[in-house]
C-alpha positions as a printed Julia matrix, in Angstrom:
316×3 Matrix{Float64}:
 -31.51   86.73  -10.76
 -32.83   83.72   -9.92
 -33.86   81.65  -12.12
 -30.64   82.64  -13.58
 -28.54   79.01  -14.08
 -25.2    78.97  -12.25
 -22.87   75.59  -14.5
 -19.57   74.93  -14.47
 -17.58   73.71  -18.86
 -15.18   72.54  -19.31
 -13.49   73.66  -22.72
  -9.42   74.47  -23.46
  -8.07   73.15  -21.01
  -9.95   75.19  -18.25
 -13.32   74.9   -16.33
 -15.58   78.11  -16.89
 -18.25   79.19  -15.21
 -21.25   80.2   -17.15
 -24.66   82.51  -16.47
 -27.95   81.48  -19.0
 -31.05   81.82  -18.58
 -34.45   81.54  -21.78
 -33.9    79.63  -24.14
 -34.25   79.88  -28.32
 -31.48   81.25  -30.47
 -27.82   81.53  -28.8
 -27.19   85.05  -27.27
 -23.33   85.46  -26.17
 -21.85   87.83  -23.93
 -18.17   88.63  -23.24
 -17.44   91.43  -21.2
 -14.13   93.36  -19.74
 -12.25   94.43  -16.8
 -12.81   94.45  -13.94
 -16.39   92.83  -15.05
 -17.66   89.27  -14.42
 -21.11   87.75  -16.55
 -22.92   90.24  -14.16
 -21.97   92.92  -15.82
 -25.41   91.59  -18.19
 -27.11   90.93  -15.45
 -29.96   93.22  -17.66
 -29.5    92.3   -20.51
 -29.27   88.14  -19.66
 -33.25   89.13  -18.15
 -34.49   91.01  -20.86
 -33.6    89.52  -24.58
 -33.94   86.19  -22.15
 -37.51   87.43  -21.84
 -37.64   88.41  -25.23
 -37.04   84.41  -26.52
 -33.26   84.08  -26.57
 -31.02   81.63  -25.05
 -28.98   83.31  -23.23
 -24.72   82.64  -22.06
 -23.0    84.89  -19.76
 -19.25   83.17  -19.5
 -17.0    84.33  -16.8
 -14.16   84.9   -19.12
 -11.38   83.23  -18.18
  -8.53   84.65  -15.55
 -12.65   85.96  -14.34
 -14.93   85.02  -11.44
 -15.58   81.63  -11.14
 -13.48   80.19  -14.42
 -10.18   79.05  -13.95
  -7.28   81.89  -13.89
  -3.83   80.1   -15.42
  -1.18   81.81  -13.58
   1.16   83.23  -17.11
  -0.26   85.89  -19.29
   0.89   83.82  -21.18
  -2.1    82.03  -21.79
  -4.62   84.86  -22.04
  -3.64   85.58  -25.74
  -7.15   85.82  -28.44
  -5.99   82.38  -29.59
  -7.09   81.32  -25.74
  -9.61   83.55  -25.59
 -11.36   82.25  -28.61
 -10.44   78.8   -28.16
 -12.27   78.68  -24.78
 -15.01   80.09  -26.11
 -15.37   77.57  -29.37
 -15.01   74.96  -26.44
 -18.26   76.26  -24.61
 -20.18   76.23  -27.59
 -18.52   72.87  -28.81
 -19.55   71.57  -25.15
 -23.27   73.46  -25.08
 -23.57   71.23  -29.11
 -24.02   74.94  -30.53
 -23.33   76.0   -33.93
 -23.66   79.55  -35.07
 -24.58   82.86  -31.67
 -24.92   86.25  -31.66
 -21.81   88.12  -30.33
 -22.6    90.87  -27.62
 -19.48   92.02  -26.29
 -17.93   94.69  -24.33
 -14.48   96.35  -23.84
 -12.07   93.5   -23.77
 -14.98   91.2   -24.47
 -15.16   93.48  -27.27
 -11.71   93.4   -28.7
 -11.56   89.35  -28.38
 -15.1    89.42  -30.23
 -13.28   90.76  -32.66
 -10.8    88.4   -32.8
 -13.48   85.57  -32.83
 -15.37   87.27  -35.72
 -11.68   87.13  -38.01
 -10.5    83.43  -37.36
 -14.41   81.51  -36.47
 -16.49   83.69  -38.47
 -18.71   80.7   -39.21
 -19.6    80.6   -36.52
 -21.4    84.01  -35.14
 -24.49   85.09  -36.57
 -24.4    88.88  -36.44
 -21.84   90.94  -34.04
 -23.31   93.91  -30.57
 -20.27   95.31  -30.1
 -19.57   98.07  -27.98
 -17.05  100.56  -26.59
 -13.94   99.13  -28.12
 -13.57   99.79  -32.38
 -11.6    97.12  -34.0
  -8.2    97.95  -34.79
  -6.59   96.68  -37.64
  -2.95   94.34  -36.5
  -0.21   97.4   -37.34
   2.61   94.86  -38.93
   5.3    97.81  -37.94
   4.7    98.3   -34.39
   3.6    96.52  -31.15
   0.79   97.42  -29.07
   2.41   98.14  -25.85
   4.46  100.41  -28.14
   2.25  102.36  -29.49
   0.06  103.29  -26.28
   3.49  104.54  -24.79
   4.16  106.63  -27.66
   0.87  107.36  -27.49
   0.14  108.28  -23.37
   3.34  107.85  -21.68
   4.74  105.32  -18.78
   1.23  106.55  -16.63
  -1.19  105.17  -18.61
  -3.16  102.24  -17.18
  -1.93   99.83  -19.64
   1.19  100.45  -19.38
   1.48  100.42  -15.95
  -0.09   96.99  -15.48
   2.2    95.48  -17.68
   4.5    94.08  -15.12
   3.4    91.07  -12.94
   1.95   91.83   -9.62
   2.87   95.92   -9.41
  -0.04   96.7   -10.1
  -1.95   93.81   -7.68
  -0.06   95.57   -5.02
  -1.45   99.17   -5.06
  -5.06   97.36   -5.76
  -4.3    95.86   -2.3
  -3.01   98.43   -0.6
  -6.85   99.92   -1.01
 -10.39   97.68    0.03
 -11.33   96.22   -3.37
 -15.03   97.4    -3.09
 -13.4   100.91   -3.5
 -10.9    99.39   -6.55
 -14.15   98.68   -8.33
 -15.87  101.79   -7.66
 -13.53  104.05   -8.99
 -13.34  101.96  -12.35
 -16.79  101.24  -12.46
 -17.53  105.21  -12.54
 -15.46  107.41  -13.92
 -16.9   108.98  -16.08
 -13.73  111.23  -17.99
 -13.31  110.96  -20.58
  -9.4   111.22  -20.63
  -6.25  108.38  -20.77
  -6.37  107.33  -18.02
  -3.67  107.24  -16.22
  -1.86  105.89  -12.91
   0.74  108.04  -12.12
   3.54  105.98  -10.23
   3.65  107.34   -6.74
   0.48  107.49   -6.02
  -0.97  105.18   -7.4
  -4.96  104.16   -7.53
  -5.64  106.49   -5.62
  -4.83  109.26   -7.17
  -7.58  108.37   -8.53
 -11.18  110.19   -7.11
 -13.59  107.44   -4.67
 -17.17  108.88   -5.33
 -18.59  110.26   -2.79
 -21.9   108.56   -3.34
 -22.57  106.07   -5.85
 -24.74  106.47   -9.54
 -27.91  104.88   -9.89
 -27.49  102.59  -12.44
 -25.12  101.28   -9.25
 -25.71   99.63   -6.17
 -23.87   98.64   -3.34
 -25.32   94.94   -3.63
 -23.8    95.21   -7.46
 -20.49   96.95   -5.97
 -20.49   93.95   -3.18
 -21.35   91.01   -6.05
 -17.9    92.25   -8.01
 -16.15   92.63   -4.81
 -16.74   88.91   -3.97
 -15.37   87.65   -6.59
 -12.27   89.47   -7.3
 -11.46   90.21   -2.81
 -10.76   85.69   -4.05
 -10.04   85.49   -6.83
  -7.96   88.69   -7.48
  -6.99   90.77  -10.46
  -4.82   88.99  -11.9
  -6.61   87.13  -13.94
  -8.12   90.21  -15.84
  -4.44   92.13  -15.52
  -2.8    89.29  -17.69
  -4.99   90.1   -20.13
  -3.51   92.85  -20.93
  -0.14   91.41  -20.82
  -0.79   89.25  -23.13
  -0.75   92.22  -25.79
   1.94   92.24  -27.71
   1.97   88.67  -28.26
  -0.74   88.17  -29.56
   0.1    91.04  -31.37
   3.1    88.04  -32.39
   0.65   85.52  -33.08
  -2.29   86.63  -35.9
   0.58   87.96  -38.65
  -1.2    85.27  -41.08
  -4.29   87.59  -39.99
  -2.74   90.73  -40.62
  -5.71   92.88  -43.13
  -7.99   90.24  -43.27
 -12.11   92.37  -42.68
 -14.27   91.58  -40.96
 -17.36   90.16  -42.63
 -20.03   89.07  -40.46
 -22.9    92.1   -39.55
 -22.04   94.12  -36.84
 -23.5    97.13  -35.44
 -21.45   99.57  -32.74
 -22.37  100.91  -29.43
 -19.72  103.97  -28.17
 -21.07  106.25  -25.56
 -19.55  109.71  -26.04
 -17.75  110.23  -22.37
 -16.22  106.37  -23.23
 -12.31  107.17  -23.08
 -12.15  104.86  -25.66
 -14.11  107.33  -28.52
 -11.18  109.43  -27.34
  -8.31  108.33  -28.47
  -6.8   109.95  -30.71
  -8.11  109.46  -34.61
 -10.83  107.8   -33.42
 -13.52  109.54  -34.02
 -12.13  110.37  -37.57
 -11.87  105.75  -37.44
 -14.79  105.43  -37.35
 -17.35  107.76  -38.6
 -15.29  108.61  -41.8
 -14.55  105.83  -43.68
 -12.11  103.61  -42.0
 -14.13  100.79  -40.14
 -16.82  100.33  -43.14
 -14.01  100.17  -45.09
 -11.95   97.12  -41.7
 -15.22   96.26  -41.09
 -17.39   95.16  -44.28
 -20.5    94.34  -42.91
 -21.06   97.3   -40.52
 -24.32   97.92  -40.59
 -24.9   100.2   -37.26
 -22.87  103.25  -35.49
 -24.64  104.23  -32.58
 -22.92  107.28  -30.08
 -24.58  107.56  -26.97
 -25.26  110.98  -25.46
 -24.22  111.46  -21.76
 -22.72  107.23  -21.05
 -19.52  106.21  -20.4
 -18.0   103.32  -20.76
 -19.74  100.54  -18.48
 -22.98  101.38  -21.3
 -24.62   98.18  -20.95
 -24.72   98.11  -17.15
 -25.04  102.64  -17.56
 -28.28  102.2   -19.99
 -29.44   98.88  -19.64
 -32.5    99.06  -21.03
 -31.48  100.84  -24.18
 -28.46   98.95  -25.22
 -30.81   95.68  -24.45
 -33.47   97.87  -27.24
 -30.02   98.58  -29.27
 -29.03   94.77  -29.15
 -32.38   93.17  -30.19
 -33.93   95.77  -32.54
 -30.25   95.18  -34.02
 -30.35   90.49  -33.27
 -34.23   90.6   -34.94
 -33.04   90.85  -38.67
 -31.49   87.42  -38.37
């Protein structure tokens, strides 16, 4: 870990913290919520040892990267713009993209906006979701899961932050990272995040040191930057009308855990396995469903995930 370099890069009007290690073809890793570059710690070490230049930023709003206050600064346009600026600053023309959770959402948009900059994509957890021109995403989530669904509860600025603030930051991290129920995560208004069971012991793949690293950063920044991605969902929908119906046209491998909440959204397994996903992602080459794996798959199954990434990108 001590060989990982940490730099600040000016891009798209913000300063971005970037962790990097290795030389060779560049691989850009995009993390999710509530996470940091650190989520890719295992892959950075393994892929760099196999001859790749591994680059893992704290995305806008997270960790040591700037966090503009307004939710309107967190659309897919902003996030992909930050990443294009990062690649330009580093003098990189094309990358392998490896992404998870919110990073995966932004990786899909990256491939729609700038396929010329992507050699191939390994995406985790969140399958491509074609834009529905008739209904905004938050309306869809509300209709499917109700007002207590976590994405709906994250919409009102300041409200969920107050709830998170009432719990120790490390305890918030533990509740998120160790969840293994594939049911839709709900946060009842009257109980808040305390309604989620706190783990008695940590799983083998997560140490107190790991939790404390995440907690140390979120204690300083708060969670607003990350929550603003959810608050910008409808704005991204409004801005991306011109891309409605467009196929993803880069080579893709998709990995998901069989216990992941994202793999149990109504209709998603049919979409992934019965032709819809392949229709929308033209060069989808592999779908991997990992057994007994939950949402934070890159941390829970680090060696297998690193191997899956390597086996795919070495083809190009």
